[in-house]
XYZ file of C-alpha atoms in Angstrom:
670
model
C 45.768 35.293 -22.462
C 43.866 34.627 -19.276
C 41.220 36.800 -20.787
C 41.190 34.447 -23.815
C 41.383 31.368 -21.763
C 38.094 32.461 -19.353
C 36.313 32.953 -22.738
C 37.027 29.728 -24.184
C 36.125 27.952 -21.142
C 33.116 29.572 -21.045
C 32.008 28.368 -25.058
C 33.494 25.307 -24.653
C 31.200 24.621 -21.392
C 27.888 26.792 -22.739
C 26.858 23.798 -25.436
C 28.094 21.041 -22.926
C 25.951 22.240 -20.714
C 23.487 23.082 -23.017
C 23.584 19.427 -23.665
C 23.362 18.859 -20.171
C 19.902 20.215 -19.553
C 18.470 18.851 -22.764
C 19.000 15.711 -21.577
C 17.767 16.643 -17.953
C 14.421 17.497 -20.071
C 14.587 13.986 -22.048
C 15.032 12.198 -18.561
C 11.949 14.074 -16.663
C 10.072 13.621 -19.369
C 11.130 9.736 -19.754
C 10.222 9.660 -16.080
C 6.664 11.638 -16.378
C 5.321 8.994 -19.282
C 6.961 6.177 -17.203
C 4.895 7.954 -14.004
C 1.350 7.697 -16.596
C 2.419 3.865 -17.867
C 2.895 2.696 -14.107
C -0.574 4.652 -12.970
C -2.342 3.620 -15.576
C -1.385 -0.278 -14.900
C -2.092 0.125 -11.218
C -5.698 1.003 -12.237
C -6.213 -1.642 -14.816
C -6.643 -4.326 -12.519
C -9.927 -2.859 -11.004
C -11.328 -1.941 -14.613
C -10.573 -5.452 -15.770
C -11.765 -6.948 -12.351
C -14.876 -5.103 -12.892
C -15.136 -5.806 -16.840
C -14.471 -9.601 -15.953
C -17.946 -9.678 -13.318
C -20.085 -8.330 -15.163
C -19.758 -10.508 -17.936
C -20.028 -13.132 -15.798
C -23.025 -14.690 -16.684
C -23.582 -18.021 -14.709
C -21.248 -17.312 -11.450
C -19.680 -20.041 -8.859
C -23.033 -21.297 -6.809
C -23.398 -20.901 -3.159
C -25.812 -22.045 -0.628
C -28.381 -18.856 -0.755
C -31.138 -18.968 -3.002
C -32.883 -16.385 -4.523
C -36.591 -16.613 -3.764
C -37.813 -14.629 -6.718
C -35.532 -16.507 -8.920
C -37.003 -20.080 -7.062
C -40.291 -18.773 -7.534
C -40.364 -18.486 -11.593
C -38.135 -21.582 -11.317
C -40.182 -24.763 -13.228
C -39.307 -26.569 -9.539
C -41.199 -24.045 -7.840
C -43.866 -25.880 -6.999
C -41.581 -28.676 -5.611
C -40.798 -29.398 -1.729
C -36.752 -29.339 -1.203
C -36.922 -32.419 -0.150
C -37.726 -34.496 -3.134
C -34.513 -33.517 -4.158
C -32.744 -33.361 -0.980
C -34.171 -36.423 0.883
C -30.949 -36.535 3.080
C -32.154 -32.754 4.403
C -35.463 -33.097 5.275
C -34.830 -33.393 9.118
C -33.049 -30.259 9.041
C -29.816 -31.139 10.906
C -27.420 -30.717 8.743
C -24.754 -28.921 7.806
C -22.793 -31.731 7.979
C -18.958 -30.767 9.138
C -17.247 -33.769 6.977
C -19.077 -32.256 3.618
C -18.783 -28.259 3.266
C -14.901 -28.764 2.598
C -15.584 -30.611 -0.284
C -16.061 -29.521 -3.433
C -19.763 -28.865 -4.638
C -19.893 -32.177 -7.459
C -19.793 -34.370 -4.587
C -23.307 -32.970 -3.374
C -24.653 -33.659 -6.410
C -26.196 -37.159 -7.758
C -27.390 -37.474 -10.965
C -29.669 -40.160 -10.223
C -31.805 -37.998 -8.059
C -32.593 -36.068 -11.620
C -33.450 -38.947 -13.328
C -35.932 -39.761 -10.742
C -38.491 -37.017 -13.092
C -36.252 -36.676 -15.600
C -36.160 -40.267 -16.941
C -36.585 -39.344 -20.814
C -33.363 -37.353 -20.959
C -31.404 -41.067 -20.535
C -33.194 -42.637 -23.498
C -32.130 -39.209 -25.587
C -28.677 -39.451 -24.849
C -28.555 -43.123 -25.729
C -30.202 -41.799 -29.216
C -27.261 -38.783 -29.084
C -29.668 -36.355 -28.455
C -29.989 -33.679 -25.515
C -32.401 -30.576 -25.516
C -33.096 -31.328 -29.459
C -29.732 -30.797 -30.037
C -27.242 -33.429 -31.046
C -24.636 -34.156 -28.043
C -21.283 -32.293 -28.395
C -18.209 -35.213 -27.204
C -16.284 -32.292 -24.968
C -19.313 -31.870 -22.865
C -20.576 -33.733 -19.749
C -23.117 -34.985 -19.326
C -23.219 -36.663 -16.256
C -23.264 -33.500 -14.002
C -26.027 -31.542 -15.066
C -25.679 -28.643 -12.641
C -23.079 -27.745 -14.794
C -25.426 -26.634 -17.195
C -29.001 -26.221 -15.167
C -29.125 -24.652 -11.770
C -32.102 -26.574 -10.594
C -33.106 -23.407 -8.666
C -33.318 -21.125 -11.410
C -34.163 -23.580 -14.704
C -36.821 -22.063 -16.634
C -40.167 -24.039 -17.424
C -40.081 -24.080 -21.640
C -43.427 -21.433 -21.668
C -41.597 -19.309 -19.300
C -39.050 -19.074 -21.723
C -41.017 -18.452 -24.435
C -42.789 -15.469 -22.373
C -39.482 -13.960 -22.536
C -38.059 -14.543 -18.918
C -34.112 -15.487 -18.201
C -32.669 -16.934 -15.619
C -30.510 -14.076 -15.169
C -32.854 -11.615 -14.983
C -34.162 -9.606 -12.581
C -37.565 -11.483 -11.923
C -38.938 -8.625 -9.406
C -39.298 -6.826 -11.957
C -40.766 -9.579 -14.581
C -43.799 -10.210 -12.250
C -47.048 -8.934 -15.110
C -45.324 -11.331 -17.709
C -46.778 -14.388 -15.854
C -49.791 -13.000 -13.895
C -50.504 -9.994 -12.317
C -47.527 -8.051 -10.616
C -47.399 -8.101 -7.145
C -45.914 -6.357 -4.555
C -44.677 -9.753 -2.067
C -44.279 -13.209 -3.093
C -46.539 -16.013 -2.320
C -45.884 -17.534 0.824
C -44.418 -20.436 0.029
C -44.910 -24.061 1.439
C -44.158 -24.981 5.161
C -41.280 -27.015 4.661
C -39.963 -24.982 2.100
C -40.535 -22.287 4.093
C -38.452 -24.153 6.717
C -35.523 -24.005 4.153
C -35.932 -20.672 3.346
C -35.593 -19.507 7.203
C -31.755 -20.032 6.433
C -31.215 -20.062 3.387
C -33.673 -17.675 1.591
C -31.932 -14.187 -0.462
C -34.627 -12.249 -0.996
C -32.819 -9.124 -3.831
C -34.757 -9.862 -6.855
C -31.928 -10.589 -8.452
C -32.345 -14.206 -10.446
C -28.461 -14.837 -10.328
C -26.179 -13.768 -7.091
C -23.038 -11.464 -8.155
C -19.686 -13.802 -8.197
C -18.047 -11.792 -5.505
C -21.171 -13.240 -3.184
C -23.471 -11.527 -1.721
C -24.641 -8.522 -3.453
C -25.176 -5.326 -1.575
C -27.867 -4.571 0.383
C -29.253 -8.441 0.378
C -31.354 -9.057 3.638
C -31.210 -12.477 5.065
C -33.919 -14.187 6.331
C -33.685 -13.719 9.910
C -36.580 -15.850 10.881
C -36.139 -18.445 13.239
C -34.765 -22.008 11.712
C -37.689 -24.929 11.801
C -36.326 -28.288 12.913
C -33.635 -29.333 15.203
C -31.149 -26.512 14.391
C -31.230 -24.332 18.078
C -29.625 -21.267 16.238
C -31.573 -18.488 16.818
C -31.378 -15.500 14.709
C -29.878 -12.250 15.763
C -30.552 -8.352 14.576
C -27.950 -6.369 14.711
C -29.381 -2.759 14.622
C -26.363 -0.225 15.120
C -28.812 2.464 12.821
C -28.605 0.016 10.078
C -30.456 -2.441 8.404
C -30.822 -5.662 10.695
C -28.788 -8.392 9.283
C -29.077 -11.958 11.122
C -26.093 -14.942 10.162
C -29.068 -17.214 11.220
C -26.680 -19.877 8.400
C -23.218 -19.208 9.922
C -24.469 -19.355 13.193
C -25.712 -22.594 13.027
C -22.501 -23.729 13.128
C -20.470 -21.419 14.400
C -22.553 -20.333 17.157
C -22.916 -20.965 20.813
C -25.356 -23.990 20.478
C -24.503 -25.699 17.224
C -26.967 -28.787 15.504
C -26.197 -32.386 16.473
C -24.392 -32.287 12.955
C -21.373 -29.653 13.840
C -19.655 -32.035 16.943
C -18.093 -29.645 19.811
C -14.338 -28.668 19.120
C -14.928 -28.760 15.268
C -14.858 -25.159 14.278
C -14.945 -22.274 16.431
C -17.249 -21.114 18.025
C -18.608 -17.269 18.383
C -20.733 -15.597 20.723
C -24.547 -14.243 19.357
C -24.663 -11.878 21.330
C -21.231 -10.136 21.669
C -20.901 -9.848 18.341
C -23.741 -7.076 18.325
C -20.500 -4.949 20.508
C -17.995 -5.706 18.332
C -16.379 -3.599 15.313
C -18.244 -4.669 12.860
C -21.260 -6.032 14.732
C -24.128 -4.553 12.591
C -22.673 -6.432 9.507
C -23.408 -9.715 7.600
C -21.099 -12.206 7.831
C -20.946 -12.428 4.039
C -19.783 -9.017 3.716
C -16.470 -9.638 4.354
C -16.082 -13.660 4.507
C -17.562 -13.249 0.374
C -16.995 -16.755 -0.379
C -18.113 -18.594 3.146
C -21.370 -19.622 1.566
C -19.757 -21.962 -0.944
C -17.797 -25.157 -1.521
C -15.169 -26.044 -0.159
C -15.760 -23.442 2.633
C -12.142 -24.309 4.054
C -10.949 -22.727 1.060
C -11.560 -19.337 1.477
C -9.154 -16.489 1.041
C -8.187 -14.245 3.925
C -10.176 -11.201 4.362
C -9.109 -7.949 2.603
C -9.896 -5.258 4.770
C -8.442 -2.890 2.036
C -11.419 -3.839 0.113
C -13.681 -0.680 2.353
C -10.711 0.388 4.507
C -7.486 2.372 3.439
C -4.081 2.000 5.166
C -3.261 3.812 8.134
C -0.123 7.138 7.038
C 3.041 6.851 8.690
C 2.390 9.583 11.388
C -0.538 7.225 12.588
C 1.651 4.064 12.774
C 4.916 5.287 12.834
C 5.696 3.597 9.536
C 3.873 1.960 6.446
C 3.891 -1.606 7.425
C 3.336 -2.943 3.694
C 4.349 -6.304 4.704
C 1.957 -6.669 7.446
C -1.360 -7.948 7.062
C -3.715 -5.421 9.261
C -5.285 -8.585 11.136
C -1.832 -9.064 12.836
C -2.363 -5.800 14.496
C -6.223 -5.137 15.067
C -7.698 -8.817 15.189
C -7.442 -10.023 18.885
C -6.862 -13.482 19.779
C -4.086 -14.358 17.059
C -0.323 -14.277 17.113
C 1.374 -12.735 14.360
C 3.198 -14.885 12.549
C 6.434 -14.250 9.744
C 5.650 -15.963 6.731
C 7.672 -15.230 3.433
C 9.138 -11.851 4.800
C 5.093 -10.905 5.407
C 3.631 -10.621 8.776
C 0.295 -12.570 8.735
C -1.398 -14.390 12.012
C -2.767 -17.528 12.977
C -5.346 -17.676 15.395
C -5.326 -19.193 19.021
C -6.921 -21.840 20.721
C -9.879 -21.161 22.821
C -13.236 -18.916 22.487
C -12.919 -16.878 18.635
C -12.303 -13.560 19.516
C -11.045 -12.215 15.906
C -13.721 -9.781 15.467
C -13.046 -8.098 18.783
C -10.603 -5.157 16.794
C -10.727 -2.161 19.118
C -6.710 -1.277 19.675
C -5.944 0.389 23.306
C -4.394 3.832 22.744
C -1.168 5.104 21.931
C 1.752 2.389 21.579
C 0.244 0.181 23.998
C -1.254 -2.472 20.988
C 2.508 -2.519 19.398
C 3.962 -3.932 22.137
C 2.643 -7.280 20.659
C 5.981 -7.712 18.319
C 7.526 -4.430 19.769
C 8.753 -5.823 22.942
C 11.766 -7.779 23.958
C 9.372 -9.961 26.302
C 6.240 -11.441 27.550
C 6.243 -8.887 30.776
C 6.424 -6.085 28.375
C 3.275 -7.175 26.137
C 0.766 -7.838 29.795
C 2.682 -11.056 30.962
C 0.696 -13.421 28.549
C 2.908 -15.925 26.351
C -0.674 -15.968 24.236
C -0.107 -13.785 21.346
C 3.389 -12.954 21.796
C 5.507 -12.335 18.725
C 8.050 -9.832 20.248
C 11.922 -10.214 20.532
C 12.678 -10.678 16.802
C 9.700 -13.583 15.782
C 8.003 -11.177 13.401
C 11.079 -9.013 12.344
C 10.033 -5.995 14.835
C 12.779 -4.363 16.716
C 12.578 -4.611 20.033
C 11.416 -1.007 20.730
C 8.563 1.412 19.118
C 10.203 3.850 17.170
C 8.734 7.102 16.318
C 8.057 7.887 12.750
C 10.211 9.487 10.657
C 10.232 13.339 10.805
C 10.370 15.929 8.714
C 14.046 16.241 9.035
C 14.624 12.677 7.824
C 12.613 13.851 4.401
C 16.085 14.629 2.629
C 16.045 10.917 2.208
C 13.334 9.407 3.340
C 9.502 9.289 2.623
C 9.378 10.810 5.768
C 5.991 12.164 7.878
C 5.188 16.055 9.124
C 5.954 15.530 12.699
C 8.245 15.742 15.367
C 8.090 13.715 17.659
C 11.724 12.380 18.746
C 13.785 14.010 21.662
C 17.117 14.478 19.108
C 15.046 16.000 16.404
C 13.312 18.107 18.078
C 16.469 19.767 19.840
C 18.325 19.759 16.442
C 15.181 21.463 14.249
C 15.428 24.226 17.101
C 18.543 25.384 16.953
C 18.418 25.228 13.184
C 15.122 27.590 13.650
C 16.353 29.987 15.794
C 19.750 30.765 14.330
C 18.614 31.412 10.838
C 15.257 33.074 11.968
C 18.808 35.160 13.627
C 20.554 35.056 10.224
C 17.401 35.730 8.296
C 16.865 39.268 10.279
C 20.456 40.202 9.946
C 20.666 39.185 6.338
C 17.431 41.350 5.100
C 18.559 44.321 7.230
C 21.581 45.059 5.276
C 21.423 47.765 3.754
C 23.416 46.349 0.607
C 21.966 43.889 -0.052
C 20.940 43.499 -3.884
C 21.997 47.293 -3.933
C 23.455 48.300 -7.213
C 23.488 46.975 -10.898
C 25.598 43.882 -11.405
C 29.331 45.379 -12.813
C 30.417 44.947 -16.139
C 32.254 41.515 -15.993
C 35.995 41.964 -16.614
C 39.026 40.254 -15.788
C 39.231 42.074 -12.515
C 35.490 41.944 -11.684
C 35.536 38.217 -12.309
C 38.399 37.906 -10.516
C 37.549 39.219 -7.381
C 33.931 37.775 -7.636
C 32.275 41.220 -7.470
C 28.936 41.807 -5.518
C 29.126 38.422 -3.429
C 28.202 39.443 0.276
C 27.095 37.033 2.996
C 28.661 33.936 1.399
C 25.699 33.939 -1.610
C 27.131 34.016 -5.175
C 27.974 36.556 -6.926
C 25.102 38.125 -9.566
C 25.673 36.751 -13.431
C 24.414 38.539 -16.745
C 22.046 35.714 -18.074
C 21.953 35.553 -22.249
C 19.096 38.694 -22.721
C 16.794 35.906 -24.666
C 16.843 33.806 -21.156
C 13.669 33.603 -19.278
C 14.998 34.192 -15.802
C 12.979 31.701 -13.863
C 14.335 29.212 -15.836
C 17.674 30.567 -15.510
C 16.662 30.272 -11.570
C 16.114 26.709 -12.200
C 19.058 26.033 -14.056
C 21.333 27.240 -11.347
C 19.549 25.993 -8.671
C 18.805 22.254 -9.652
C 21.363 22.162 -12.244
C 23.879 23.991 -10.848
C 24.816 25.970 -13.404
C 26.884 28.221 -11.407
C 28.868 25.242 -10.162
C 29.450 23.883 -13.506
C 31.223 27.315 -15.072
C 33.437 27.939 -12.121
C 34.326 24.058 -12.341
C 33.071 20.773 -13.916
C 35.244 18.574 -12.084
C 33.937 20.641 -9.037
C 30.073 20.372 -10.257
C 30.385 16.196 -11.059
C 31.438 15.840 -7.308
C 28.638 18.167 -6.309
C 25.987 16.684 -8.556
C 26.846 13.006 -7.268
C 26.229 14.465 -3.361
C 22.935 17.184 -4.789
C 21.155 14.546 -6.968
C 20.545 11.603 -4.959
C 19.514 13.916 -2.214
C 16.935 15.684 -4.352
C 15.796 12.473 -6.015
C 15.274 10.906 -2.731
C 13.078 14.033 -0.893
C 11.356 14.378 -4.369
C 10.119 10.373 -4.230
C 9.466 10.629 -0.476
C 7.081 13.910 -1.032
C 5.177 12.027 -3.448
C 4.863 9.063 -1.188
C 3.615 11.098 2.220
C 1.241 13.349 -0.134
C -0.193 10.395 -2.011
C -0.881 8.284 1.297
C -2.596 11.356 2.573
C -4.267 12.438 -0.392
C -4.865 8.973 -2.272
C -4.779 6.526 0.728
C -7.253 4.444 -1.899
C -4.646 4.504 -4.555
C -2.171 1.906 -4.982
C 0.996 3.916 -6.168
C 1.514 5.874 -3.055
C 2.214 2.975 -0.904
C 4.772 1.154 -3.701
C 6.489 4.292 -3.134
C 6.158 3.493 0.567
C 7.121 -0.065 0.218
C 11.141 -0.446 1.347
C 10.837 -4.009 -0.390
C 9.608 -2.937 -3.642
C 12.231 -3.801 -6.340
C 12.410 -0.548 -8.491
C 12.163 1.852 -4.993
C 14.637 -0.440 -3.324
C 16.794 -0.626 -6.297
C 16.893 3.033 -6.905
C 16.973 4.059 -3.275
C 20.145 1.636 -3.082
C 21.986 3.249 -6.393
C 21.113 7.036 -5.047
C 22.768 6.281 -1.808
C 25.918 4.712 -3.167
C 25.940 7.548 -5.340
C 25.899 9.462 -1.942
C 28.645 8.285 -0.571
C 30.590 7.786 -3.909
C 30.267 12.081 -4.320
C 31.024 12.584 -0.283
C 34.423 10.425 -0.812
C 35.330 12.264 -3.969
C 35.096 15.441 -2.184
C 37.647 14.530 0.693
C 39.916 13.600 -1.574
C 39.812 16.462 -3.749
C 39.677 18.807 -0.576
C 43.105 17.009 0.276
C 44.078 17.565 -3.079
C 43.210 21.324 -3.300
C 45.689 21.614 0.246
C 48.569 19.788 -1.209
C 48.723 22.189 -4.620
C 48.109 25.066 -2.858
C 49.476 27.290 0.718
C 46.318 29.368 0.562
C 43.716 26.622 -0.584
C 39.808 27.341 0.646
C 39.137 26.946 4.062
C 36.893 23.200 3.698
C 34.053 21.969 6.380
C 35.325 18.938 7.109
C 33.010 18.228 10.431
C 30.042 18.755 7.645
C 31.776 16.072 5.451
C 32.055 12.954 8.350
C 28.605 13.828 9.694
C 26.890 13.466 6.091
C 29.416 10.450 5.543
C 28.205 9.193 9.542
C 24.736 9.561 8.492
C 24.958 7.784 5.023
C 26.978 4.578 6.583
C 24.907 4.241 9.494
C 21.971 4.616 6.833
C 23.359 1.048 4.756
C 24.517 -0.725 8.172
C 20.457 0.303 9.547
C 18.784 -1.054 5.995
C 21.038 -4.582 6.266
C 20.085 -4.828 9.240
C 16.079 -4.502 8.432
C 16.747 -6.660 5.954
C 18.006 -9.210 7.922
C 15.250 -9.257 10.445
C 12.573 -9.263 8.271
C 14.236 -12.581 7.186
C 15.039 -11.232 3.665
C 11.653 -10.651 2.186
C 10.645 -10.365 -1.418
C 11.867 -7.717 -2.970
C 14.441 -6.894 -0.727
C 17.420 -8.131 -3.409
C 16.736 -5.429 -5.369
C 18.127 -3.243 -2.643
C 21.769 -4.989 -3.724
C 24.118 -3.019 -0.827
C 21.273 -3.575 1.462
C 21.332 -7.277 1.106
C 25.070 -7.963 0.610
C 24.897 -6.257 4.278
C 22.258 -8.192 5.353
C 23.849 -11.683 4.767
C 26.752 -10.896 6.532
C 24.518 -9.285 9.992
C 22.569 -12.689 9.315
C 24.349 -15.057 11.719
C 23.851 -12.323 14.341
C 19.758 -13.996 14.890
C 17.068 -12.253 15.003
C 16.640 -11.786 18.839
C 19.900 -10.052 18.747
C 18.997 -8.086 15.999
C 16.121 -6.711 17.357
C 17.271 -5.702 20.493
C 20.320 -3.408 19.123
C 18.398 -2.195 16.174
C 16.627 0.490 18.095
C 19.805 1.479 19.160
C 21.412 2.099 15.713
C 18.471 4.050 14.863
C 18.517 6.552 17.526
C 22.379 6.957 16.119
C 21.500 7.657 12.971
C 18.931 10.015 14.375
C 21.335 11.825 16.581
C 23.842 12.365 13.661
C 20.834 13.560 11.346
C 19.984 15.860 14.781
C 23.662 17.211 15.032
C 23.977 17.841 10.913
C 20.736 19.876 10.915
C 21.691 21.864 14.082
C 24.917 22.704 12.385
C 23.933 23.362 9.417
C 23.367 26.970 10.078
C 27.180 27.423 11.439
C 28.584 25.426 8.162
C 29.579 26.014 4.634
C 26.158 23.214 4.421
C 23.959 27.032 4.811
C 24.538 27.701 1.049
C 22.271 25.152 0.619
C 19.710 27.346 2.179
C 21.257 30.844 1.312
C 21.900 30.526 -1.696
C 19.089 29.849 -3.830
C 16.885 31.962 -1.574
C 19.485 34.892 -2.552
C 18.632 33.543 -6.516
C 15.393 34.170 -5.683
C 15.357 37.440 -4.216
C 17.411 39.029 -7.191
C 15.261 37.108 -9.644
C 12.222 38.977 -8.725
C 14.000 42.220 -8.324
C 14.719 41.591 -11.962
C 18.803 41.092 -11.494
C 19.280 37.509 -11.832
């Protein structure tokens, strides 16, 4: 009867486990498909932007003029002052006009001085030999015509196009030349700032083309800004136009105090001193001048890995750390910066070594940050803890996206004990003469009940179906816990609530870590590392609650087993309490982080942590910044104690059981 019940239980368990394995395979396949879709979607914007730029025929106008295109235009023999009479004295730009739309700089009457017949034709309902369209605004000529590149009819008849490469079309109108003819002196004066020698008839939509050389000749007229050649081994670049306003000696059109000043000589020794201003400030030479977007450093650079900056800092802008003369500020859950008054030193980006530069935000008061309140953003002002915490170490990989480092003392002690004890156990284990000896015994009532073959706490050998691949069996036994399921589905369910959250978090963190190290320019690793990314925040809270539920159910199950039988198996309550402590302090830390950073966007998906944050928010950011570091170290000490205790506890089966099964599989006895 006993044998019949056992066979029946195994017969019922096998289909159920087979179904579970099939369901798991489908879930893994669905996750892989979803990952491919996410990665493809992440790559689409870059391609879409590239296609849009290539399809751009007439990009937004800049303050630069392509000299080749202007030379081929219908207005090449005209003086700049013929159209720009108000700029003839070179006392420009006027600061009050730079921040207005480009349309305000156009005067229709200027065009009609030479093109008076256009107005007559419009009165007759014709323009350019075609009937006028009701939807077209014929009062704004530059909507369709760029006066610097518009071609004469005879040039068009020869095949020239304003968007073409004029440097490759010299032979169309005349014998090919190696250089452009010298313009008239008054035109040369304007081109000394506005000239752009790229050989392209139209400027790219994103700004100045790569490799563009801006004229560095000294401007004529009233401008006193001297050209600056930045030559750190690269081609000389001179931001003459920019320094005419932002330089220490600007012209009369820009009153003192109207805009920040930059030392031209000082720029040469700064981080990007050999680069043209428009390499980073792509829209600086456009109207309106004050509507530029913040420079995106990630266009050229990649993010730092967490081992170097101790955290992903996903919601912190590069400038908040790297720029001098700024003060970090917290806005909508993200850390940005504002420029301090006084000399403009933002281009000096050299950071102090070690963690000295971190005290700008991670300190309790200005004294710790050097004594100056200028630029200080600590004591919780930007959602940063007062303590400079070490990066998450290898011990944290079971739950977090961590780093391959061991920098804090609790982790060093805990990992040291773990390695030493397991090394001794390994020597003892592999020295045992009876390890793996003998063949698996035939499964009978007596053999099964006695669990014959167990040694050193390892699982008893089990004969799988002859048709089953032994490596597939190993994966099922290790990752799906099949042996435990066969013994007791209830215990398997409780164990699964503990095991699978750890496995999920470990795989997630390992993918984020390796992706950030091997493919830092991609977006997907940083999404995995972003604590406020909606999908990650939700799944991590869900897995954390599953882990907490599993631990509580394990405690209930142990209590029930102890009360039901006098000879109940011995359970490791200390290990359970340590895991509960780690889980609970982890949730509290998450709530503190969300409250400290001002409930950033996406944090609401971390439903458990967000609920705790609502309860912790009344403490205030200053208080949270002061106690967060203590909470972090409590969590770290509990983790280190757990890791150090593993070799002495029943938790060691996490390592010994898979290793034993692996050895048995290699020997063909699994």
